[in-house]
Coordinates of C-alpha atoms and ligand atoms in Angstrom, one line a residue:
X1126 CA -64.3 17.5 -91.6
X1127 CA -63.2 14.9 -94.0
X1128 CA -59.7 14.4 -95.0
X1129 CA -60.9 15.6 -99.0
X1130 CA -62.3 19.0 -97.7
X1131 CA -59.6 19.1 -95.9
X1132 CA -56.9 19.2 -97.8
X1133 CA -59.1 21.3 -100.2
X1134 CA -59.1 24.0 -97.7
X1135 CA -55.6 23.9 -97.2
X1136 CA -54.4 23.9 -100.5
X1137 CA -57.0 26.2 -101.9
X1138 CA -55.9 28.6 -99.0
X1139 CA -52.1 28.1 -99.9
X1140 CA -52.8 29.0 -103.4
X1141 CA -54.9 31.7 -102.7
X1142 CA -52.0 33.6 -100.5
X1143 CA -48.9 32.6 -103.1
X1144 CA -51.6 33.9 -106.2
X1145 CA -52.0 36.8 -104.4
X1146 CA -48.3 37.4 -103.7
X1147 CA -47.5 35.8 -107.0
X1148 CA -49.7 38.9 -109.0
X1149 CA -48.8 41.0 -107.2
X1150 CA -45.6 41.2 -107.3
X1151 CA -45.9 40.9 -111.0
X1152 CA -48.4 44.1 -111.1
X1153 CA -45.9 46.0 -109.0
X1154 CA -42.6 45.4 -111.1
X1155 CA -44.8 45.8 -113.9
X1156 CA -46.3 49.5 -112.4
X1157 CA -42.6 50.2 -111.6
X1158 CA -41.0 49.5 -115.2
X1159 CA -43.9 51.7 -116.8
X1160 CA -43.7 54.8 -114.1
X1161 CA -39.6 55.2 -114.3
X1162 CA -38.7 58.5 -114.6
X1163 CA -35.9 58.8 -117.1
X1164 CA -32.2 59.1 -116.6
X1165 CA -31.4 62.3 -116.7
X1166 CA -27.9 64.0 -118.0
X1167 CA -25.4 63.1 -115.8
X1168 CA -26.6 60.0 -114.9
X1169 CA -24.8 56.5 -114.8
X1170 CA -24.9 55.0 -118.2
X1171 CA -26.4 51.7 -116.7
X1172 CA -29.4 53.6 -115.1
X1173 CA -32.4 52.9 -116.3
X1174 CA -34.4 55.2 -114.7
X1175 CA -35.4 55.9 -111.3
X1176 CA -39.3 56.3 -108.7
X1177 CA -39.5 57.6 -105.5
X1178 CA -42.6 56.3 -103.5
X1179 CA -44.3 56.8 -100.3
X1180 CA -45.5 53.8 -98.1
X1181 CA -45.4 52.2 -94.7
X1182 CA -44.2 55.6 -92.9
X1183 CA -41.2 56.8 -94.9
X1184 CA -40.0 57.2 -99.0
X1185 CA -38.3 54.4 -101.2
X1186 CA -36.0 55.3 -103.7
X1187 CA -35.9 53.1 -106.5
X1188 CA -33.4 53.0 -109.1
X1189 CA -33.1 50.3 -112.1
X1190 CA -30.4 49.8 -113.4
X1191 CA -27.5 47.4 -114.8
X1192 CA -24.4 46.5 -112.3
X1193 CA -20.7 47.3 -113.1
X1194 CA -18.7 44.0 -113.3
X1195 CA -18.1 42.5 -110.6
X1196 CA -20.3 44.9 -108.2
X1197 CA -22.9 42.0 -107.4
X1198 CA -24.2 42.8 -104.0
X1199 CA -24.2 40.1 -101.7
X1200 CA -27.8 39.5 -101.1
X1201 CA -30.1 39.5 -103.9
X1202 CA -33.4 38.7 -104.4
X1203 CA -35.3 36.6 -106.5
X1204 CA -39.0 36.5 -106.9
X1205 CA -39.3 33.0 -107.7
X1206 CA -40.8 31.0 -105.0
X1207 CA -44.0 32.6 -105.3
X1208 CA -44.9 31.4 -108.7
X1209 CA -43.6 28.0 -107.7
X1210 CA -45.7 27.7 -104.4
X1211 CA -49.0 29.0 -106.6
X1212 CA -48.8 26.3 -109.8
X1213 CA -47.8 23.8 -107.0
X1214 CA -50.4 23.8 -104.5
X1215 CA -53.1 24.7 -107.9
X1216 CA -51.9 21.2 -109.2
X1217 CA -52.7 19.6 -106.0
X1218 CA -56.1 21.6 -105.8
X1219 CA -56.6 20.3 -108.9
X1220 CA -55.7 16.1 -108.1
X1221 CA -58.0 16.6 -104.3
X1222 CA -61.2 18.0 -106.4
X1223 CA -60.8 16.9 -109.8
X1224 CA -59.1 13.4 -110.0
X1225 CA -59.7 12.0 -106.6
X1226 CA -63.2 11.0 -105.5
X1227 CA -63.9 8.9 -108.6
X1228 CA -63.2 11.7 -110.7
X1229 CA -66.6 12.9 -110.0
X1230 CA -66.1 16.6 -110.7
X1231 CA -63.8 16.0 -114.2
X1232 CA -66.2 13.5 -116.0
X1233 CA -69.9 14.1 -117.3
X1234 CA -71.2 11.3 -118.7
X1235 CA -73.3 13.3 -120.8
X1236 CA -70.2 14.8 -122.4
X1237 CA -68.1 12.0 -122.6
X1238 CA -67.9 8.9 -121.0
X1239 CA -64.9 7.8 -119.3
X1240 CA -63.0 6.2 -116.6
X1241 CA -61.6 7.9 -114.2
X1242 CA -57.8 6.6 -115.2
X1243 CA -58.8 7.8 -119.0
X1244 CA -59.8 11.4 -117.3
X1245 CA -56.9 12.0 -115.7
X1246 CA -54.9 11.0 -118.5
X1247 CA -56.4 13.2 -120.7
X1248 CA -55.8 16.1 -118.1
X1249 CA -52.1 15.5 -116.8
X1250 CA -51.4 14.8 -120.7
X1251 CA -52.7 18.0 -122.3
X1252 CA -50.8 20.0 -119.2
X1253 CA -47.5 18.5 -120.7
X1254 CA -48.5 18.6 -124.4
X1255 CA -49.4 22.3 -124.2
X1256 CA -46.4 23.1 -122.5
X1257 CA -44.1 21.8 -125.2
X1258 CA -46.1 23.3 -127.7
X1259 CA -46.2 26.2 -126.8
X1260 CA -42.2 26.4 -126.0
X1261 CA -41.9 24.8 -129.2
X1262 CA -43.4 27.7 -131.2
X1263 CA -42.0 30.8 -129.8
X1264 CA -38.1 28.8 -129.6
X1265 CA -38.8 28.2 -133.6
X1266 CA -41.7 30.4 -135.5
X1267 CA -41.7 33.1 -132.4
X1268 CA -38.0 33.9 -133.1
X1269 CA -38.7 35.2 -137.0
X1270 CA -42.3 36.0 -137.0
X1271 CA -43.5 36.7 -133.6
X1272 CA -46.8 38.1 -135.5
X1273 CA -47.5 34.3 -136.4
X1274 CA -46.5 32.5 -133.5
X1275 CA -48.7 35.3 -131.5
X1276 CA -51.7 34.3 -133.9
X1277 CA -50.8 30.5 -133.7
X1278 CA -50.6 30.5 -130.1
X1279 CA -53.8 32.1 -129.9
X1280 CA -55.6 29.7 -132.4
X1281 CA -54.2 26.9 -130.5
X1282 CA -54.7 28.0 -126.4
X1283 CA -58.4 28.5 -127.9
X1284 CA -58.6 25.3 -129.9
X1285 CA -57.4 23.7 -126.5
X1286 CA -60.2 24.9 -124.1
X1287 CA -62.5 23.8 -126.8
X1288 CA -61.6 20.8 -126.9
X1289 CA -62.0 20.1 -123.4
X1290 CA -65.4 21.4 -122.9
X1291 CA -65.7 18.1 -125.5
X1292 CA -64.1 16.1 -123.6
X1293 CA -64.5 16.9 -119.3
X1294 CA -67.5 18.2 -117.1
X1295 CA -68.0 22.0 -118.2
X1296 CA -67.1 23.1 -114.9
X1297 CA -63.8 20.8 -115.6
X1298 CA -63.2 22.0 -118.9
X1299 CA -62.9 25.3 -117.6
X1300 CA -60.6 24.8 -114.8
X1301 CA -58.6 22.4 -116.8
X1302 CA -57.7 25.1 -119.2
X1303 CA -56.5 27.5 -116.3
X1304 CA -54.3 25.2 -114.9
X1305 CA -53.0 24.9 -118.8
X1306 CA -52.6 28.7 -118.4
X1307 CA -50.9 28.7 -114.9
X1308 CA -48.7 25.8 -116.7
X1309 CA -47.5 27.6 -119.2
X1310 CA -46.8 30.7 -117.1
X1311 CA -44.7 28.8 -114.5
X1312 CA -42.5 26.7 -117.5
X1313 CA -42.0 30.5 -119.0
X1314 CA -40.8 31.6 -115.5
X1315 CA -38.7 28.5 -114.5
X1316 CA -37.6 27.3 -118.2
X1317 CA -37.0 31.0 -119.6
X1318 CA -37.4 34.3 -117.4
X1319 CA -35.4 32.3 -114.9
X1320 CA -32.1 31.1 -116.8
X1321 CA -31.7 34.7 -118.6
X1322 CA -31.3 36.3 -115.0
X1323 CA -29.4 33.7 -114.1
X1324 CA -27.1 34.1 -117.7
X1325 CA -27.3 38.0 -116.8
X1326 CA -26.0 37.6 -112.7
X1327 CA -22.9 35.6 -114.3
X1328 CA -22.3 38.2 -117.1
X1329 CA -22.4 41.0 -114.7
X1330 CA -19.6 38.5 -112.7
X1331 CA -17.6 38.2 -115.4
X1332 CA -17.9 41.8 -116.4
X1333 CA -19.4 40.7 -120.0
X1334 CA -22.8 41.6 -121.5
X1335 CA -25.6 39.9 -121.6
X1336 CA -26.7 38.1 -124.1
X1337 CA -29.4 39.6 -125.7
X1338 CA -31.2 36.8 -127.2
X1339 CA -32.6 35.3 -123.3
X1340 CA -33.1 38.9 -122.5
X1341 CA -35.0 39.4 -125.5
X1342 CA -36.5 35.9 -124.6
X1343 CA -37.2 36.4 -121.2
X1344 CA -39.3 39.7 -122.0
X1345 CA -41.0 38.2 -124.6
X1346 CA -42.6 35.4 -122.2
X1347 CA -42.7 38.1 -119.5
X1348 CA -45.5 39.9 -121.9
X1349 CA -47.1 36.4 -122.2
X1350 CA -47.9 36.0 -118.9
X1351 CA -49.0 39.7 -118.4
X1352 CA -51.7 39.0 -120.9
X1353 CA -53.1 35.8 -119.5
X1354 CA -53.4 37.0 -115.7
X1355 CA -56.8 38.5 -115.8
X1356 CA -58.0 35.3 -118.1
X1357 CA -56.5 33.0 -115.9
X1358 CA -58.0 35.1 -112.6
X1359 CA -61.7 34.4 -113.9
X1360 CA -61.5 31.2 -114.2
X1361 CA -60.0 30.5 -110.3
X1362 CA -63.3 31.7 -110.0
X1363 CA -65.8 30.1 -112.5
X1364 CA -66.6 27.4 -110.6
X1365 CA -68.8 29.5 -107.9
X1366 CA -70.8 30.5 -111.8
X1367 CA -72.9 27.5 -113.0
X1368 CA -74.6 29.5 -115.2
X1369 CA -70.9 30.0 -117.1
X1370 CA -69.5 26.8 -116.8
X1371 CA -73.0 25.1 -116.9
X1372 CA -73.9 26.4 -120.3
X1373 CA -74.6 25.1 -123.4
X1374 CA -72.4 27.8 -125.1
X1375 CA -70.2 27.6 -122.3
X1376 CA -67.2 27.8 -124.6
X1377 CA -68.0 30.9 -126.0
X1378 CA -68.4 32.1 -122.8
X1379 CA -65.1 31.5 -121.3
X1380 CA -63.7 32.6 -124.8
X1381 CA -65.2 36.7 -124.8
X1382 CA -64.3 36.6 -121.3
X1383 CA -60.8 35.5 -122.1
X1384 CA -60.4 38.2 -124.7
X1385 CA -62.1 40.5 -122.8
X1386 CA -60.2 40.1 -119.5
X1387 CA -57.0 40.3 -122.0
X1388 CA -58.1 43.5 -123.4
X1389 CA -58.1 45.4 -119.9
X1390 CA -54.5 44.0 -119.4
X1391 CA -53.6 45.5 -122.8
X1392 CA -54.9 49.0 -122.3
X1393 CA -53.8 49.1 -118.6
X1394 CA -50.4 48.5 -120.3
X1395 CA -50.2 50.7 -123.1
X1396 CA -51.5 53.8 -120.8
X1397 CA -48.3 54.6 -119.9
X1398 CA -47.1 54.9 -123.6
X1399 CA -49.4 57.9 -123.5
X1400 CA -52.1 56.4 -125.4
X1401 CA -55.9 56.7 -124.7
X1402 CA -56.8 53.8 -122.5
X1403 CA -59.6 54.0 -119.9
X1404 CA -62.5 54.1 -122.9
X1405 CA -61.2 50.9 -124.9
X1406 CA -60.1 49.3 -121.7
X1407 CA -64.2 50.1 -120.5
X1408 CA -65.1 48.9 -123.7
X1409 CA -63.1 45.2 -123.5
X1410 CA -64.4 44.7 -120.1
X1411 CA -67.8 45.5 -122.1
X1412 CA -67.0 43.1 -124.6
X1413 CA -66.8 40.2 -121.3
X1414 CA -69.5 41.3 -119.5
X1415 CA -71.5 41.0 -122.6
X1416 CA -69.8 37.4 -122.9
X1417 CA -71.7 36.7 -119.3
X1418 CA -75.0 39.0 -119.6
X1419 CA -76.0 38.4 -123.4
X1420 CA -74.3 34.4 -124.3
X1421 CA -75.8 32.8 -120.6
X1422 CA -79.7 34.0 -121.5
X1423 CA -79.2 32.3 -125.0
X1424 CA -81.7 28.9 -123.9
X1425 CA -81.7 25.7 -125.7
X1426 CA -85.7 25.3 -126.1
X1427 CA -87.8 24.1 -123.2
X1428 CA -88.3 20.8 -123.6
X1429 CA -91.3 20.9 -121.3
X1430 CA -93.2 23.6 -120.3
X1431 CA -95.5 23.5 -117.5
X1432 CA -98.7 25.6 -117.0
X1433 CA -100.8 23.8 -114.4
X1434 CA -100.6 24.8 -110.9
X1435 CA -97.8 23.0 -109.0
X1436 CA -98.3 21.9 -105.9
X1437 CA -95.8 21.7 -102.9
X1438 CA -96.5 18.3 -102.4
X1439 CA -95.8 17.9 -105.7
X1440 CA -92.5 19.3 -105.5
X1441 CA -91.5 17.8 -102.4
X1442 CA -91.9 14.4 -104.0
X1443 CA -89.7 15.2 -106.6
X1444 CA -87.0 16.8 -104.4
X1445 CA -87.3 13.4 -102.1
X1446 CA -86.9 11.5 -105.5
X1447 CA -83.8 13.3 -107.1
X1448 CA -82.1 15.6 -104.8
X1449 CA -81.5 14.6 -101.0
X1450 CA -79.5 11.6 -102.0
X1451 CA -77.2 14.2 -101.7
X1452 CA -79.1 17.8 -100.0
X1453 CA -79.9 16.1 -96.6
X1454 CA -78.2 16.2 -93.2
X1455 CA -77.8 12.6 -93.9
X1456 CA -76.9 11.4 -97.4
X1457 CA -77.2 8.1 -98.8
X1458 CA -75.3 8.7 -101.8
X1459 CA -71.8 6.9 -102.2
X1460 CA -69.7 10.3 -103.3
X1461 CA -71.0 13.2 -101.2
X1462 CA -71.3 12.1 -97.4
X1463 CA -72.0 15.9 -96.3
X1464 CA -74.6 18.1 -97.5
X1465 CA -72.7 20.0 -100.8
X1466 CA -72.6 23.7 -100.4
X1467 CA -74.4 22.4 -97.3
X1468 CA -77.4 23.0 -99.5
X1469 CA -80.1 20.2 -97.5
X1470 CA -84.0 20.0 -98.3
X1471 CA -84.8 18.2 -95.6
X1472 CA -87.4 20.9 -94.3
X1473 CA -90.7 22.5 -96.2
X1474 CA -88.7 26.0 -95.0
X1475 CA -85.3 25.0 -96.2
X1476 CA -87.0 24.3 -99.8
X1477 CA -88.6 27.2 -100.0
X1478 CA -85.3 29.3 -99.2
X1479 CA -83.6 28.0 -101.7
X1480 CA -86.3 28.5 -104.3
X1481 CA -84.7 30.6 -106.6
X1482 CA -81.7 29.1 -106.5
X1483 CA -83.6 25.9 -107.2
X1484 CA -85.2 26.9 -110.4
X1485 CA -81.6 28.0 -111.5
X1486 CA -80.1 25.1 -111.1
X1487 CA -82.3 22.9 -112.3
X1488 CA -84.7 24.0 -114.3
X1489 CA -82.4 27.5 -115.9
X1490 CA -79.1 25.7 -116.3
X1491 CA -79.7 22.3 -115.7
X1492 CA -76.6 22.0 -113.5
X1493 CA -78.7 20.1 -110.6
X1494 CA -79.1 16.6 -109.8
X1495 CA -75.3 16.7 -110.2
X1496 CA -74.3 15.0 -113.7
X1497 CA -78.1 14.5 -113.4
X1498 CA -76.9 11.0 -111.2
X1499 CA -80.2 10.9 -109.7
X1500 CA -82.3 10.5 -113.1
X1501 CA -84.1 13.8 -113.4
X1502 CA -86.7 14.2 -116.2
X1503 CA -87.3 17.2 -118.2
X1504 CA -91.1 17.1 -116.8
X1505 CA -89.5 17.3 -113.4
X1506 CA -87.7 20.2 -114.3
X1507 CA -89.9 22.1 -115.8
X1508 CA -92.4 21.3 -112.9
X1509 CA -89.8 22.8 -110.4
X1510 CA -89.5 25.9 -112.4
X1511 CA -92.8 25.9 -112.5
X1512 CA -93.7 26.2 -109.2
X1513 CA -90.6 28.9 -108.6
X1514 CA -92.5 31.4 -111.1
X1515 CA -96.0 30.7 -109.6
X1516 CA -94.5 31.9 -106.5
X1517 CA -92.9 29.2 -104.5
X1518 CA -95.6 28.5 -101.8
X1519 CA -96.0 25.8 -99.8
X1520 CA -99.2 24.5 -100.5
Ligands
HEC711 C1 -75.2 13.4 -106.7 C2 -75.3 14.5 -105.7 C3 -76.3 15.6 -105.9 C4 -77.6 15.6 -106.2 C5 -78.5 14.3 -106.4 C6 -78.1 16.9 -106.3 N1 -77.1 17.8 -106.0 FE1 -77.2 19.8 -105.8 N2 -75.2 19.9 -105.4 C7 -74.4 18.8 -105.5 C8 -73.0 19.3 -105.4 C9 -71.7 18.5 -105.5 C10 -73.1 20.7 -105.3 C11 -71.9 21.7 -105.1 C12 -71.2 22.0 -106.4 C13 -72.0 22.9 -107.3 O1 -72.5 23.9 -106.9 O2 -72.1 22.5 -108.5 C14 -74.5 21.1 -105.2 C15 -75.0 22.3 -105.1 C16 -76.3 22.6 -105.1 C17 -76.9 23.9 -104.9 C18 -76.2 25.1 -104.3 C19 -75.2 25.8 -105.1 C20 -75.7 27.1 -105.6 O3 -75.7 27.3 -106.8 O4 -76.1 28.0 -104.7 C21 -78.2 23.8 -105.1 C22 -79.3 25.0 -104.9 C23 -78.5 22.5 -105.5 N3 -77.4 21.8 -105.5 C24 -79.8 22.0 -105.8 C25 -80.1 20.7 -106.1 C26 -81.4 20.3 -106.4 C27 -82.6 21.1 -106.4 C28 -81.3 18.9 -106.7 C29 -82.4 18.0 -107.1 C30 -83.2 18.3 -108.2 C31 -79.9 18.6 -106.5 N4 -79.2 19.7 -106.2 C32 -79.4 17.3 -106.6 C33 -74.7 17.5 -105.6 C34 -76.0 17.0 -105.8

C-alpha cells in the first residue's frame, strides 16, 4: 500500500469513529433535552427535569439540572474531544486526497484552471473566511434580528457552495463545502458552546448566575449545528455518487438535498413539541430524493449519438486508448500507480463486467477518463454507450 492510501485509510477511519461518537452524542443529549419529564411539585428549584432509561443490564436515572454554589462535583465531563478529533483528522483527509498528489482530485481543468498552490489557497482561504463570517453575523445582526441573520446565513452558506462548484472539481466542490460545514460547527463548539460552559462552571463556583447572553449564545449555535448534521452527513458520502457530484446541475443537487436533509432534522425536532412530524418530515426527505431521482436524469443533449453496431474490437481499442493508463494491473500514468477503485480492463471479461458501470461513467455522466486526462472524444463516448445498450457482447 502506498503511503497516500495509507494515511487515507487511517484518517478516514479515525474520522469515521470520532463522527460517529461526535453525532451521536449530539443526537443523545438532544433526545434527552426533548424527552425530560417535567419537575414536578416538590422538586428542587434548579431541576430541570428528569428520564429514566433502560440499557446495558440495569436503569439510569437522569436528572438535569443547575448546581448549588459551590456543589461542583469533582469529576465532570465534557464532551469536547470528540468534535475536535472529527474536524481534525477531516482536515487531514482533506490535505491527503485533495491537496496532495498534484491536487489532482480538487482541480478540473475544465472548470477552472489552476495550480495546485492557487487550489489550495482558494480552499484553506474560504475555510477561514466563512468562519469569520459567519461568527461575524450572528455576534452583530444575529443578536437583534436572528430572523435576518438566519436568512443571511443561509443565502450566504448557499452562495458559497456555488461558488465552488465554479471554481474546484465537482466532486471537490462538494466536499469543500462540507468541511466549510464541519468548520463552522467545530468554531461554534470551541469559540462559543465551549466558553459559556466554561463562564457557567465558574458561576456555579462563585455561587453567581450565569450570564444569560453565552447561554442564550451557546444554544443558539447549538440549534445551528443540529440543522447542518444530516446536510453535512451526505456529503461525507457524495463522493461514492458521480452521478451527484458529476452533474451538470450538480449544484442544485447538493442544494435540495441540503434543504431536504435539514428538513428531516427540523421535524424530528419539533415532534416533541407535539406537533405533527412524520408526514412533513416524509415529505422533506421527498423533496431530497427528488433532488437525486428527478435533477441527475436532467441530460445536457448528446452530442453524438451512435446507431451503428459497435463492435468489441471496437471498444477495446478505445478502452486501450483512453482508460488503462490508469484501469490496468500496471499503469503508466504519472498520478495513479494502482488500479483506482481497482477498476482494470485489462481482460475482454473484466470489460464486460464493468459494462454498465462503463456507460455511466462515461458516456451517462461523463465522469470517466478522469478530468477526461486521457483525451476522450464525444464519438468515443457515445460509441461506448453504444455498445452498453446493444447489449455489451464481445464480438
Ligand atoms: C487518469 C486516470 C484515469 C483514467 C484515464 C480513467 N479513469 Fe476511471 N477512475 C479513475 C479514478 C481516480 C477512479 C476512482 C475515483 C472515482 O470513482 O471517480 C476511477 C474509477 C472508475 C470506475 C469505478 C468507479 C465506479 O463508479 O464504480 C470506472 C467504472 C471507471 N473509472 C471507468 C473508466 C473508463 C471506462 C475509462 C476510460 C474511458 C476510465 N475510467 C479512465 C481514474 C481514471
Amino acid at each position: 500500500m502506498h503511503a497516500n492510501e495509507l494515511l487515507d485509510v487511517v484518517f478516514r477511519w479515525a474520522h469515521l469513529i470520532a463522527g460517529i461518537m461526535w453525532i451521536g452524542n449530539s443526537m443523545l443529549f438532544n433526545w434527552l433535552d426533548r424527552n425530560l419529564i417535567a419537575p414536578g411539585p416538590g422538586a428542587s428549584k434548579l431541576s430541570q427535569g428528569k428520564i429514566y432509561m433502560v440499557h446495558s443490564g440495569a436503569f439510569y436515572e437522569v436528572e438535569k439540572k443547575l448546581l448549588e454554589p459551590g456543589e461542583l462535583p469533582d469529576q465532570l465531563h465534557w464532551f469536547k474531544w470528540q468534535n475536535f478529533t472529527t474536524w481534525a483528522t477531516g482536515i487531514c483527509l482533506l490535505v491527503v486526497v485533495y491537496y496532495m498528489n498534484g491536487a489532482a482530485f480538487l482541480v478540473d481543468p475544465s472548470v477552472r484552471a489552476m495550480g495546485q498552490g492557487e487550489a489550495i489557497a482558494w480552499s484553506a482561504g474560504s475555510l477561514i473566511a466563512a468562519w469569520a463570517i459567519y461568527d461575524a453575523i450572528w455576534m452583530t445582526i444575529g443578536k437583534r434580528a436572528p430572523g435576518v441573520a438566519t436568512a443571511l446565513a443561509f443565502v450566504l452558506l448557499f452562495a458559497a457552495a456555488y461558488g465552488f462548484t465554479l471554481v474546484f472539481s465537482g466532486r471537490a466542490a462538494y466536499i469543500q463545502t462540507g468541511v466549510m460545514i464541519g468548520t463552522v460547527m467545530t468554531g461554534n463548539v470551541w469559540m462559543r458552546i465551549l466558553p459559556s460552559q466554561r463562564s457557567l462552571i465558574a458561576a456555579t463556583k462563585a455561587g453567581q448566575a450565569q450570564d444569560e447572553t453565552l447561554s442564550l449564545r451557546a444554544k443558539q449555535r447549538s440549534i445551528h449545528n443540529n440543522y447542518l448534521t444530516f446536510p453535512l452527513l451526505f456529503i461525507m458520502i457524495s463522493n461514492h455518487f458521480p452521478s451527484t457530484y458529476g452533474h451538470h446541475l450538480r449544484f442544485y443537487v447538493l442544494a435540495m438535498v441540503m434543504v431536504g436533509g435539514a428538513g428531516v432534522r427540523h421535524f424530528m425536532n419539533v415532534r416533541y413539541a407535539g406537533r405533527m412530524w412524520m408526514g412533513p418530515a416524509l415529505g422533506m426527505a421527498g423533496f431530497a430524493i427528488a433532488g437525486l431521482m428527478i435533477l441527475t436524469r436532467i441530460r445536457e443533449a448528446p452530442a453524438v449519438t451512435v446507431t451503428d453496431q459497435v463492435s468489441f474490437a471496437r471498444v477495446q481499442e478505445i478502452i486501450q486508448a483512453r482508460c488503462v493508463q490508469c484501469h490496468s494491473a500496471k499503469p503508466t500514468d504519472d498520478q495513479f500507480v494502482v488500479a483506482p477503485n481497482n477498476v482494470m480492463f485489462d481482460t475482454a471479461e473484466r470489460i464486460q463486467a464493468m459494462a454498465a458501470r462503463i456507460k455511466d461513467r462515461v458516456y451517462t455522466n461523463q465522469t470517466m477518463p478522469f478530468l477526461n486526462k486521457t483525451q476522450i472524444t464525444p464519438q468515443e463516448r457515445a460509441e461506448l454507450g453504444a455498445w452498453v445498450d446493444q447489449g455489451a457482447k464481445l464480438k
